Amino acid sequence: MSSTGKERQSAGGPRWTQTWLGGARSAGVDLGYPGERLGLPEQGGGAVAGYGRRLLALFIDWGLSLLVASFLARALDWTPPQRSLATLVIFGVQVWILIGLLGTTIGKRVCGIRVARLDGRPVGPVWALARTALILLVVPALIWDRDHRGLHDRAADTVVLNL
């Protein structure tokens, strides 16, 4: 490292790798809290749900779907690939119907979170189907914005909130 690089680093400023590897916040940009741009509270009921609770809810819903598919596979003598496909279908139908009608799945309810449209209306079956189809593609659900909304949420104009 050159002497000027050592001087800049010792002057108290972050190294250039710390600014782009750590994201905008490490460069000193204030992005606010998740949901602030949407007019949501920072904490408590109605605030954007965190990643941990959303992930736990997903595991619970997937586990329940796997359990149902396993019972069906045993009763109907399905092969492992058939059971895997059934698990995906059961998961998709469960998420679609429950989000469309209630705004929550079993896993989300256990974790204290729900899905809501940004305009305040119920999610409904059409938007729930679009959201679920994108979740089943996996990749859209992995791409998030700073309000913790995946592409599936952005497409359906929804957000996952704390109860």
PDB file of N, CA and C in Angstrom, residues 7-113:
ATOM      1  N   GLU A   7      -2.187   6.905   4.754  1.00  0.00           N
ATOM      2  CA  GLU A   7      -2.614   8.164   5.363  1.00  0.00           C
ATOM      3  C   GLU A   7      -4.133   8.288   5.340  1.00  0.00           C
ATOM      4  N   ARG A   8      -4.775   7.930   4.199  1.00  0.00           N
ATOM      5  CA  ARG A   8      -6.229   8.013   4.112  1.00  0.00           C
ATOM      6  C   ARG A   8      -6.891   7.063   5.097  1.00  0.00           C
ATOM      7  N   GLN A   9      -6.330   5.861   5.198  1.00  0.00           N
ATOM      8  CA  GLN A   9      -6.908   4.867   6.093  1.00  0.00           C
ATOM      9  C   GLN A   9      -6.748   5.302   7.543  1.00  0.00           C
ATOM     10  N   SER A  10      -5.600   5.845   7.901  1.00  0.00           N
ATOM     11  CA  SER A  10      -5.372   6.263   9.279  1.00  0.00           C
ATOM     12  C   SER A  10      -6.095   7.563   9.599  1.00  0.00           C
ATOM     13  N   ALA A  11      -6.577   8.283   8.584  1.00  0.00           N
ATOM     14  CA  ALA A  11      -7.286   9.539   8.821  1.00  0.00           C
ATOM     15  C   ALA A  11      -8.705   9.307   9.336  1.00  0.00           C
ATOM     16  N   GLY A  12      -9.115   8.070   9.480  1.00  0.00           N
ATOM     17  CA  GLY A  12     -10.416   7.784  10.055  1.00  0.00           C
ATOM     18  C   GLY A  12     -11.475   7.426   9.030  1.00  0.00           C
ATOM     19  N   GLY A  13     -11.210   7.551   7.764  1.00  0.00           N
ATOM     20  CA  GLY A  13     -12.185   7.194   6.741  1.00  0.00           C
ATOM     21  C   GLY A  13     -12.162   5.700   6.473  1.00  0.00           C
ATOM     22  N   PRO A  14     -13.268   5.166   5.999  1.00  0.00           N
ATOM     23  CA  PRO A  14     -13.298   3.736   5.710  1.00  0.00           C
ATOM     24  C   PRO A  14     -12.472   3.412   4.469  1.00  0.00           C
ATOM     25  N   ARG A  15     -11.970   2.203   4.437  1.00  0.00           N
ATOM     26  CA  ARG A  15     -11.289   1.739   3.228  1.00  0.00           C
ATOM     27  C   ARG A  15     -12.317   1.638   2.115  1.00  0.00           C
ATOM     28  N   TRP A  16     -11.881   1.753   0.881  1.00  0.00           N
ATOM     29  CA  TRP A  16     -12.800   1.726  -0.245  1.00  0.00           C
ATOM     30  C   TRP A  16     -13.553   0.404  -0.323  1.00  0.00           C
ATOM     31  N   THR A  17     -12.940  -0.703   0.097  1.00  0.00           N
ATOM     32  CA  THR A  17     -13.642  -1.990   0.050  1.00  0.00           C
ATOM     33  C   THR A  17     -14.755  -2.051   1.090  1.00  0.00           C
ATOM     34  N   GLN A  18     -14.617  -1.319   2.178  1.00  0.00           N
ATOM     35  CA  GLN A  18     -15.660  -1.336   3.198  1.00  0.00           C
ATOM     36  C   GLN A  18     -16.910  -0.604   2.731  1.00  0.00           C
ATOM     37  N   THR A  19     -16.788   0.306   1.814  1.00  0.00           N
ATOM     38  CA  THR A  19     -17.958   1.050   1.376  1.00  0.00           C
ATOM     39  C   THR A  19     -18.779   0.266   0.370  1.00  0.00           C
ATOM     40  N   TRP A  20     -18.165  -0.415  -0.582  1.00  0.00           N
ATOM     41  CA  TRP A  20     -18.979  -1.113  -1.564  1.00  0.00           C
ATOM     42  C   TRP A  20     -19.310  -2.526  -1.150  1.00  0.00           C
ATOM     43  N   LEU A  21     -18.493  -3.167  -0.343  1.00  0.00           N
ATOM     44  CA  LEU A  21     -18.819  -4.514   0.120  1.00  0.00           C
ATOM     45  C   LEU A  21     -19.890  -4.488   1.197  1.00  0.00           C
ATOM     46  N   GLY A  22     -19.929  -3.470   1.992  1.00  0.00           N
ATOM     47  CA  GLY A  22     -20.879  -3.380   3.093  1.00  0.00           C
ATOM     48  C   GLY A  22     -22.200  -2.754   2.715  1.00  0.00           C
ATOM     49  N   GLY A  23     -22.360  -2.273   1.516  1.00  0.00           N
ATOM     50  CA  GLY A  23     -23.599  -1.657   1.089  1.00  0.00           C
ATOM     51  C   GLY A  23     -23.625  -0.174   1.366  1.00  0.00           C
ATOM     52  N   ALA A  24     -24.781   0.415   1.079  1.00  0.00           N
ATOM     53  CA  ALA A  24     -24.929   1.863   1.177  1.00  0.00           C
ATOM     54  C   ALA A  24     -24.797   2.362   2.607  1.00  0.00           C
ATOM     55  N   ARG A  25     -25.282   1.592   3.582  1.00  0.00           N
ATOM     56  CA  ARG A  25     -25.208   2.041   4.979  1.00  0.00           C
ATOM     57  C   ARG A  25     -23.767   2.215   5.443  1.00  0.00           C
ATOM     58  N   SER A  26     -22.870   1.326   5.007  1.00  0.00           N
ATOM     59  CA  SER A  26     -21.482   1.444   5.433  1.00  0.00           C
ATOM     60  C   SER A  26     -20.796   2.652   4.797  1.00  0.00           C
ATOM     61  N   ALA A  27     -21.368   3.181   3.732  1.00  0.00           N
ATOM     62  CA  ALA A  27     -20.823   4.378   3.101  1.00  0.00           C
ATOM     63  C   ALA A  27     -21.393   5.643   3.726  1.00  0.00           C
ATOM     64  N   GLY A  28     -22.244   5.470   4.740  1.00  0.00           N
ATOM     65  CA  GLY A  28     -22.782   6.626   5.442  1.00  0.00           C
ATOM     66  C   GLY A  28     -24.127   7.096   4.923  1.00  0.00           C
ATOM     67  N   VAL A  29     -24.779   6.324   4.051  1.00  0.00           N
ATOM     68  CA  VAL A  29     -26.082   6.709   3.513  1.00  0.00           C
ATOM     69  C   VAL A  29     -27.171   6.246   4.483  1.00  0.00           C
ATOM     70  N   ASP A  30     -28.063   7.143   4.868  1.00  0.00           N
ATOM     71  CA  ASP A  30     -29.171   6.794   5.757  1.00  0.00           C
ATOM     72  C   ASP A  30     -30.357   6.366   4.905  1.00  0.00           C
ATOM     73  N   LEU A  31     -30.668   5.063   4.922  1.00  0.00           N
ATOM     74  CA  LEU A  31     -31.775   4.539   4.135  1.00  0.00           C
ATOM     75  C   LEU A  31     -33.071   4.471   4.932  1.00  0.00           C
ATOM     76  N   GLY A  32     -33.028   4.830   6.200  1.00  0.00           N
ATOM     77  CA  GLY A  32     -34.211   4.724   7.040  1.00  0.00           C
ATOM     78  C   GLY A  32     -34.441   3.273   7.440  1.00  0.00           C
ATOM     79  N   TYR A  33     -35.532   3.030   8.101  1.00  0.00           N
ATOM     80  CA  TYR A  33     -35.859   1.665   8.520  1.00  0.00           C
ATOM     81  C   TYR A  33     -36.745   1.004   7.460  1.00  0.00           C
ATOM     82  N   PRO A  34     -36.794  -0.333   7.433  1.00  0.00           N
ATOM     83  CA  PRO A  34     -37.657  -1.016   6.463  1.00  0.00           C
ATOM     84  C   PRO A  34     -39.118  -0.617   6.654  1.00  0.00           C
ATOM     85  N   GLY A  35     -39.754  -0.185   5.588  1.00  0.00           N
ATOM     86  CA  GLY A  35     -41.149   0.210   5.624  1.00  0.00           C
ATOM     87  C   GLY A  35     -41.373   1.702   5.790  1.00  0.00           C
ATOM     88  N   GLU A  36     -40.326   2.441   6.059  1.00  0.00           N
ATOM     89  CA  GLU A  36     -40.481   3.893   6.255  1.00  0.00           C
ATOM     90  C   GLU A  36     -41.033   4.561   5.000  1.00  0.00           C
ATOM     91  N   ARG A  37     -40.527   4.171   3.849  1.00  0.00           N
ATOM     92  CA  ARG A  37     -41.003   4.751   2.579  1.00  0.00           C
ATOM     93  C   ARG A  37     -42.464   4.398   2.310  1.00  0.00           C
ATOM     94  N   LEU A  38     -42.946   3.315   2.948  1.00  0.00           N
ATOM     95  CA  LEU A  38     -44.320   2.862   2.749  1.00  0.00           C
ATOM     96  C   LEU A  38     -45.273   3.446   3.783  1.00  0.00           C
ATOM     97  N   GLY A  39     -44.730   4.236   4.710  1.00  0.00           N
ATOM     98  CA  GLY A  39     -45.560   4.837   5.751  1.00  0.00           C
ATOM     99  C   GLY A  39     -45.895   3.885   6.888  1.00  0.00           C
ATOM    100  N   LEU A  40     -45.062   2.864   7.086  1.00  0.00           N
ATOM    101  CA  LEU A  40     -45.300   1.866   8.136  1.00  0.00           C
ATOM    102  C   LEU A  40     -44.484   2.206   9.377  1.00  0.00           C
ATOM    103  N   PRO A  41     -44.953   1.764  10.548  1.00  0.00           N
ATOM    104  CA  PRO A  41     -44.174   2.019  11.768  1.00  0.00           C
ATOM    105  C   PRO A  41     -42.867   1.235  11.775  1.00  0.00           C
ATOM    106  N   GLU A  42     -41.937   1.693  12.605  1.00  0.00           N
ATOM    107  CA  GLU A  42     -40.629   1.037  12.675  1.00  0.00           C
ATOM    108  C   GLU A  42     -40.687  -0.287  13.426  1.00  0.00           C
ATOM    109  N   GLN A  43     -41.500  -0.359  14.476  1.00  0.00           N
ATOM    110  CA  GLN A  43     -41.593  -1.563  15.297  1.00  0.00           C
ATOM    111  C   GLN A  43     -43.039  -1.830  15.669  1.00  0.00           C
ATOM    112  N   GLY A  44     -43.293  -3.060  16.165  1.00  0.00           N
ATOM    113  CA  GLY A  44     -44.608  -3.415  16.666  1.00  0.00           C
ATOM    114  C   GLY A  44     -45.550  -3.868  15.569  1.00  0.00           C
ATOM    115  N   GLY A  45     -46.834  -3.915  15.907  1.00  0.00           N
ATOM    116  CA  GLY A  45     -47.849  -4.336  14.952  1.00  0.00           C
ATOM    117  C   GLY A  45     -47.918  -3.404  13.765  1.00  0.00           C
ATOM    118  N   GLY A  46     -47.991  -3.978  12.577  1.00  0.00           N
ATOM    119  CA  GLY A  46     -48.040  -3.180  11.358  1.00  0.00           C
ATOM    120  C   GLY A  46     -46.687  -2.818  10.793  1.00  0.00           C
ATOM    121  N   ALA A  47     -45.602  -3.170  11.503  1.00  0.00           N
ATOM    122  CA  ALA A  47     -44.251  -2.923  10.990  1.00  0.00           C
ATOM    123  C   ALA A  47     -43.854  -4.071  10.058  1.00  0.00           C
ATOM    124  N   VAL A  48     -42.893  -3.827   9.195  1.00  0.00           N
ATOM    125  CA  VAL A  48     -42.410  -4.854   8.271  1.00  0.00           C
ATOM    126  C   VAL A  48     -41.781  -5.993   9.076  1.00  0.00           C
ATOM    127  N   ALA A  49     -42.180  -7.216   8.754  1.00  0.00           N
ATOM    128  CA  ALA A  49     -41.657  -8.391   9.447  1.00  0.00           C
ATOM    129  C   ALA A  49     -40.204  -8.636   9.069  1.00  0.00           C
ATOM    130  N   GLY A  50     -39.434  -9.129  10.006  1.00  0.00           N
ATOM    131  CA  GLY A  50     -38.025  -9.414   9.778  1.00  0.00           C
ATOM    132  C   GLY A  50     -37.808 -10.715   9.022  1.00  0.00           C
ATOM    133  N   TYR A  51     -36.584 -10.888   8.560  1.00  0.00           N
ATOM    134  CA  TYR A  51     -36.236 -12.076   7.775  1.00  0.00           C
ATOM    135  C   TYR A  51     -36.389 -13.373   8.566  1.00  0.00           C
ATOM    136  N   GLY A  52     -35.994 -13.362   9.830  1.00  0.00           N
ATOM    137  CA  GLY A  52     -36.022 -14.579  10.634  1.00  0.00           C
ATOM    138  C   GLY A  52     -37.418 -15.151  10.782  1.00  0.00           C
ATOM    139  N   ARG A  53     -38.379 -14.311  11.095  1.00  0.00           N
ATOM    140  CA  ARG A  53     -39.751 -14.776  11.258  1.00  0.00           C
ATOM    141  C   ARG A  53     -40.335 -15.249   9.940  1.00  0.00           C
ATOM    142  N   ARG A  54     -39.989 -14.575   8.873  1.00  0.00           N
ATOM    143  CA  ARG A  54     -40.484 -14.990   7.549  1.00  0.00           C
ATOM    144  C   ARG A  54     -39.901 -16.346   7.161  1.00  0.00           C
ATOM    145  N   LEU A  55     -38.629 -16.537   7.441  1.00  0.00           N
ATOM    146  CA  LEU A  55     -37.982 -17.803   7.109  1.00  0.00           C
ATOM    147  C   LEU A  55     -38.547 -18.943   7.956  1.00  0.00           C
ATOM    148  N   LEU A  56     -38.753 -18.695   9.238  1.00  0.00           N
ATOM    149  CA  LEU A  56     -39.342 -19.717  10.105  1.00  0.00           C
ATOM    150  C   LEU A  56     -40.747 -20.074   9.630  1.00  0.00           C
ATOM    151  N   ALA A  57     -41.536 -19.089   9.242  1.00  0.00           N
ATOM    152  CA  ALA A  57     -42.884 -19.343   8.727  1.00  0.00           C
ATOM    153  C   ALA A  57     -42.826 -20.200   7.462  1.00  0.00           C
ATOM    154  N   LEU A  58     -41.873 -19.920   6.591  1.00  0.00           N
ATOM    155  CA  LEU A  58     -41.697 -20.707   5.375  1.00  0.00           C
ATOM    156  C   LEU A  58     -41.374 -22.161   5.710  1.00  0.00           C
ATOM    157  N   PHE A  59     -40.476 -22.371   6.665  1.00  0.00           N
ATOM    158  CA  PHE A  59     -40.126 -23.743   7.068  1.00  0.00           C
ATOM    159  C   PHE A  59     -41.321 -24.470   7.663  1.00  0.00           C
ATOM    160  N   ILE A  60     -42.128 -23.782   8.461  1.00  0.00           N
ATOM    161  CA  ILE A  60     -43.321 -24.416   9.042  1.00  0.00           C
ATOM    162  C   ILE A  60     -44.300 -24.798   7.937  1.00  0.00           C
ATOM    163  N   ASP A  61     -44.575 -23.881   7.016  1.00  0.00           N
ATOM    164  CA  ASP A  61     -45.500 -24.171   5.917  1.00  0.00           C
ATOM    165  C   ASP A  61     -44.983 -25.302   5.030  1.00  0.00           C
ATOM    166  N   TRP A  62     -43.687 -25.284   4.744  1.00  0.00           N
ATOM    167  CA  TRP A  62     -43.113 -26.347   3.914  1.00  0.00           C
ATOM    168  C   TRP A  62     -43.168 -27.681   4.657  1.00  0.00           C
ATOM    169  N   GLY A  63     -42.875 -27.670   5.947  1.00  0.00           N
ATOM    170  CA  GLY A  63     -42.931 -28.894   6.740  1.00  0.00           C
ATOM    171  C   GLY A  63     -44.326 -29.488   6.780  1.00  0.00           C
ATOM    172  N   LEU A  64     -45.334 -28.646   6.923  1.00  0.00           N
ATOM    173  CA  LEU A  64     -46.717 -29.134   6.910  1.00  0.00           C
ATOM    174  C   LEU A  64     -47.080 -29.723   5.549  1.00  0.00           C
ATOM    175  N   SER A  65     -46.627 -29.074   4.490  1.00  0.00           N
ATOM    176  CA  SER A  65     -46.879 -29.589   3.137  1.00  0.00           C
ATOM    177  C   SER A  65     -46.178 -30.921   2.936  1.00  0.00           C
ATOM    178  N   LEU A  66     -44.980 -31.038   3.441  1.00  0.00           N
ATOM    179  CA  LEU A  66     -44.221 -32.286   3.346  1.00  0.00           C
ATOM    180  C   LEU A  66     -44.914 -33.397   4.127  1.00  0.00           C
ATOM    181  N   LEU A  67     -45.456 -33.066   5.276  1.00  0.00           N
ATOM    182  CA  LEU A  67     -46.168 -34.041   6.096  1.00  0.00           C
ATOM    183  C   LEU A  67     -47.408 -34.568   5.367  1.00  0.00           C
ATOM    184  N   VAL A  68     -48.197 -33.677   4.798  1.00  0.00           N
ATOM    185  CA  VAL A  68     -49.390 -34.085   4.048  1.00  0.00           C
ATOM    186  C   VAL A  68     -48.992 -34.927   2.836  1.00  0.00           C
ATOM    187  N   ALA A  69     -47.974 -34.494   2.106  1.00  0.00           N
ATOM    188  CA  ALA A  69     -47.519 -35.239   0.925  1.00  0.00           C
ATOM    189  C   ALA A  69     -46.992 -36.615   1.320  1.00  0.00           C
ATOM    190  N   SER A  70     -46.335 -36.714   2.457  1.00  0.00           N
ATOM    191  CA  SER A  70     -45.822 -38.016   2.914  1.00  0.00           C
ATOM    192  C   SER A  70     -46.959 -38.972   3.224  1.00  0.00           C
ATOM    193  N   PHE A  71     -48.004 -38.482   3.875  1.00  0.00           N
ATOM    194  CA  PHE A  71     -49.174 -39.335   4.147  1.00  0.00           C
ATOM    195  C   PHE A  71     -49.831 -39.791   2.854  1.00  0.00           C
ATOM    196  N   LEU A  72     -49.988 -38.866   1.904  1.00  0.00           N
ATOM    197  CA  LEU A  72     -50.576 -39.226   0.616  1.00  0.00           C
ATOM    198  C   LEU A  72     -49.694 -40.214  -0.145  1.00  0.00           C
ATOM    199  N   ALA A  73     -48.384 -40.001  -0.096  1.00  0.00           N
ATOM    200  CA  ALA A  73     -47.451 -40.890  -0.800  1.00  0.00           C
ATOM    201  C   ALA A  73     -47.521 -42.309  -0.234  1.00  0.00           C
ATOM    202  N   ARG A  74     -47.627 -42.395   1.069  1.00  0.00           N
ATOM    203  CA  ARG A  74     -47.725 -43.718   1.696  1.00  0.00           C
ATOM    204  C   ARG A  74     -49.053 -44.380   1.340  1.00  0.00           C
ATOM    205  N   ALA A  75     -50.142 -43.631   1.390  1.00  0.00           N
ATOM    206  CA  ALA A  75     -51.472 -44.181   1.120  1.00  0.00           C
ATOM    207  C   ALA A  75     -51.652 -44.549  -0.349  1.00  0.00           C
ATOM    208  N   LEU A  76     -51.062 -43.766  -1.234  1.00  0.00           N
ATOM    209  CA  LEU A  76     -51.244 -43.979  -2.674  1.00  0.00           C
ATOM    210  C   LEU A  76     -50.049 -44.649  -3.339  1.00  0.00           C
ATOM    211  N   ASP A  77     -49.052 -45.016  -2.545  1.00  0.00           N
ATOM    212  CA  ASP A  77     -47.860 -45.708  -3.038  1.00  0.00           C
ATOM    213  C   ASP A  77     -47.136 -44.917  -4.135  1.00  0.00           C
ATOM    214  N   TRP A  78     -46.875 -43.649  -3.834  1.00  0.00           N
ATOM    215  CA  TRP A  78     -46.165 -42.790  -4.772  1.00  0.00           C
ATOM    216  C   TRP A  78     -44.664 -43.010  -4.674  1.00  0.00           C
ATOM    217  N   THR A  79     -43.974 -42.685  -5.756  1.00  0.00           N
ATOM    218  CA  THR A  79     -42.514 -42.731  -5.771  1.00  0.00           C
ATOM    219  C   THR A  79     -41.985 -41.429  -5.147  1.00  0.00           C
ATOM    220  N   PRO A  80     -40.710 -41.409  -4.770  1.00  0.00           N
ATOM    221  CA  PRO A  80     -40.151 -40.160  -4.209  1.00  0.00           C
ATOM    222  C   PRO A  80     -40.304 -38.934  -5.112  1.00  0.00           C
ATOM    223  N   PRO A  81     -40.096 -39.041  -6.437  1.00  0.00           N
ATOM    224  CA  PRO A  81     -40.317 -37.848  -7.265  1.00  0.00           C
ATOM    225  C   PRO A  81     -41.775 -37.377  -7.243  1.00  0.00           C
ATOM    226  N   GLN A  82     -42.709 -38.320  -7.185  1.00  0.00           N
ATOM    227  CA  GLN A  82     -44.119 -37.945  -7.107  1.00  0.00           C
ATOM    228  C   GLN A  82     -44.415 -37.242  -5.779  1.00  0.00           C
ATOM    229  N   ARG A  83     -43.812 -37.738  -4.711  1.00  0.00           N
ATOM    230  CA  ARG A  83     -44.006 -37.105  -3.404  1.00  0.00           C
ATOM    231  C   ARG A  83     -43.425 -35.692  -3.402  1.00  0.00           C
ATOM    232  N   SER A  84     -42.268 -35.509  -4.024  1.00  0.00           N
ATOM    233  CA  SER A  84     -41.652 -34.177  -4.088  1.00  0.00           C
ATOM    234  C   SER A  84     -42.526 -33.200  -4.854  1.00  0.00           C
ATOM    235  N   LEU A  85     -43.061 -33.633  -5.970  1.00  0.00           N
ATOM    236  CA  LEU A  85     -43.949 -32.777  -6.750  1.00  0.00           C
ATOM    237  C   LEU A  85     -45.224 -32.475  -5.957  1.00  0.00           C
ATOM    238  N   ALA A  86     -45.752 -33.477  -5.269  1.00  0.00           N
ATOM    239  CA  ALA A  86     -46.951 -33.275  -4.453  1.00  0.00           C
ATOM    240  C   ALA A  86     -46.686 -32.261  -3.342  1.00  0.00           C
ATOM    241  N   THR A  87     -45.507 -32.310  -2.733  1.00  0.00           N
ATOM    242  CA  THR A  87     -45.162 -31.350  -1.685  1.00  0.00           C
ATOM    243  C   THR A  87     -45.194 -29.927  -2.234  1.00  0.00           C
ATOM    244  N   LEU A  88     -44.619 -29.726  -3.401  1.00  0.00           N
ATOM    245  CA  LEU A  88     -44.611 -28.405  -4.033  1.00  0.00           C
ATOM    246  C   LEU A  88     -46.028 -27.937  -4.352  1.00  0.00           C
ATOM    247  N   VAL A  89     -46.853 -28.837  -4.897  1.00  0.00           N
ATOM    248  CA  VAL A  89     -48.229 -28.487  -5.243  1.00  0.00           C
ATOM    249  C   VAL A  89     -49.040 -28.167  -3.981  1.00  0.00           C
ATOM    250  N   ILE A  90     -48.898 -28.992  -2.955  1.00  0.00           N
ATOM    251  CA  ILE A  90     -49.625 -28.765  -1.696  1.00  0.00           C
ATOM    252  C   ILE A  90     -49.197 -27.444  -1.071  1.00  0.00           C
ATOM    253  N   PHE A  91     -47.898 -27.169  -1.073  1.00  0.00           N
ATOM    254  CA  PHE A  91     -47.402 -25.903  -0.542  1.00  0.00           C
ATOM    255  C   PHE A  91     -48.012 -24.730  -1.314  1.00  0.00           C
ATOM    256  N   GLY A  92     -47.973 -24.816  -2.638  1.00  0.00           N
ATOM    257  CA  GLY A  92     -48.510 -23.741  -3.470  1.00  0.00           C
ATOM    258  C   GLY A  92     -49.992 -23.509  -3.250  1.00  0.00           C
ATOM    259  N   VAL A  93     -50.759 -24.576  -3.182  1.00  0.00           N
ATOM    260  CA  VAL A  93     -52.209 -24.446  -2.970  1.00  0.00           C
ATOM    261  C   VAL A  93     -52.492 -23.879  -1.581  1.00  0.00           C
ATOM    262  N   GLN A  94     -51.755 -24.366  -0.584  1.00  0.00           N
ATOM    263  CA  GLN A  94     -51.935 -23.873   0.788  1.00  0.00           C
ATOM    264  C   GLN A  94     -51.668 -22.363   0.853  1.00  0.00           C
ATOM    265  N   VAL A  95     -50.542 -21.939   0.303  1.00  0.00           N
ATOM    266  CA  VAL A  95     -50.181 -20.523   0.353  1.00  0.00           C
ATOM    267  C   VAL A  95     -51.192 -19.691  -0.428  1.00  0.00           C
ATOM    268  N   TRP A  96     -51.556 -20.143  -1.610  1.00  0.00           N
ATOM    269  CA  TRP A  96     -52.494 -19.396  -2.448  1.00  0.00           C
ATOM    270  C   TRP A  96     -53.837 -19.200  -1.751  1.00  0.00           C
ATOM    271  N   ILE A  97     -54.420 -20.275  -1.259  1.00  0.00           N
ATOM    272  CA  ILE A  97     -55.751 -20.183  -0.656  1.00  0.00           C
ATOM    273  C   ILE A  97     -55.720 -19.390   0.651  1.00  0.00           C
ATOM    274  N   LEU A  98     -54.763 -19.706   1.518  1.00  0.00           N
ATOM    275  CA  LEU A  98     -54.744 -19.046   2.818  1.00  0.00           C
ATOM    276  C   LEU A  98     -54.385 -17.565   2.727  1.00  0.00           C
ATOM    277  N   ILE A  99     -53.424 -17.216   1.881  1.00  0.00           N
ATOM    278  CA  ILE A  99     -53.089 -15.798   1.705  1.00  0.00           C
ATOM    279  C   ILE A  99     -54.252 -15.081   1.029  1.00  0.00           C
ATOM    280  N   GLY A 100     -54.854 -15.713   0.026  1.00  0.00           N
ATOM    281  CA  GLY A 100     -55.965 -15.089  -0.686  1.00  0.00           C
ATOM    282  C   GLY A 100     -57.177 -14.849   0.190  1.00  0.00           C
ATOM    283  N   LEU A 101     -57.480 -15.777   1.090  1.00  0.00           N
ATOM    284  CA  LEU A 101     -58.674 -15.652   1.928  1.00  0.00           C
ATOM    285  C   LEU A 101     -58.415 -14.964   3.267  1.00  0.00           C
ATOM    286  N   LEU A 102     -57.297 -15.307   3.911  1.00  0.00           N
ATOM    287  CA  LEU A 102     -57.046 -14.841   5.275  1.00  0.00           C
ATOM    288  C   LEU A 102     -55.891 -13.853   5.402  1.00  0.00           C
ATOM    289  N   GLY A 103     -55.030 -13.796   4.397  1.00  0.00           N
ATOM    290  CA  GLY A 103     -53.861 -12.928   4.478  1.00  0.00           C
ATOM    291  C   GLY A 103     -52.719 -13.530   5.275  1.00  0.00           C
ATOM    292  N   THR A 104     -52.849 -14.778   5.649  1.00  0.00           N
ATOM    293  CA  THR A 104     -51.800 -15.446   6.422  1.00  0.00           C
ATOM    294  C   THR A 104     -51.849 -16.941   6.168  1.00  0.00           C
ATOM    295  N   THR A 105     -50.733 -17.609   6.353  1.00  0.00           N
ATOM    296  CA  THR A 105     -50.679 -19.059   6.285  1.00  0.00           C
ATOM    297  C   THR A 105     -50.552 -19.587   7.712  1.00  0.00           C
ATOM    298  N   ILE A 106     -50.545 -20.884   7.854  1.00  0.00           N
ATOM    299  CA  ILE A 106     -50.389 -21.471   9.190  1.00  0.00           C
ATOM    300  C   ILE A 106     -49.046 -21.053   9.790  1.00  0.00           C
ATOM    301  N   GLY A 107     -47.982 -21.167   9.013  1.00  0.00           N
ATOM    302  CA  GLY A 107     -46.657 -20.788   9.495  1.00  0.00           C
ATOM    303  C   GLY A 107     -46.560 -19.314   9.837  1.00  0.00           C
ATOM    304  N   LYS A 108     -47.121 -18.474   8.980  1.00  0.00           N
ATOM    305  CA  LYS A 108     -47.099 -17.033   9.249  1.00  0.00           C
ATOM    306  C   LYS A 108     -47.895 -16.709  10.510  1.00  0.00           C
ATOM    307  N   ARG A 109     -49.023 -17.375  10.705  1.00  0.00           N
ATOM    308  CA  ARG A 109     -49.836 -17.125  11.902  1.00  0.00           C
ATOM    309  C   ARG A 109     -49.072 -17.521  13.161  1.00  0.00           C
ATOM    310  N   VAL A 110     -48.417 -18.688  13.116  1.00  0.00           N
ATOM    311  CA  VAL A 110     -47.623 -19.145  14.257  1.00  0.00           C
ATOM    312  C   VAL A 110     -46.512 -18.137  14.571  1.00  0.00           C
ATOM    313  N   CYS A 111     -45.923 -17.555  13.541  1.00  0.00           N
ATOM    314  CA  CYS A 111     -44.815 -16.601  13.712  1.00  0.00           C
ATOM    315  C   CYS A 111     -45.289 -15.169  13.942  1.00  0.00           C
ATOM    316  N   GLY A 112     -46.594 -14.938  13.913  1.00  0.00           N
ATOM    317  CA  GLY A 112     -47.118 -13.609  14.202  1.00  0.00           C
ATOM    318  C   GLY A 112     -46.941 -12.610  13.085  1.00  0.00           C
ATOM    319  N   ILE A 113     -47.052 -13.080  11.836  1.00  0.00           N
ATOM    320  CA  ILE A 113     -46.931 -12.176  10.687  1.00  0.00           C
ATOM    321  C   ILE A 113     -48.081 -12.421   9.719  1.00  0.00           C
TER     322      ILE A 113
END
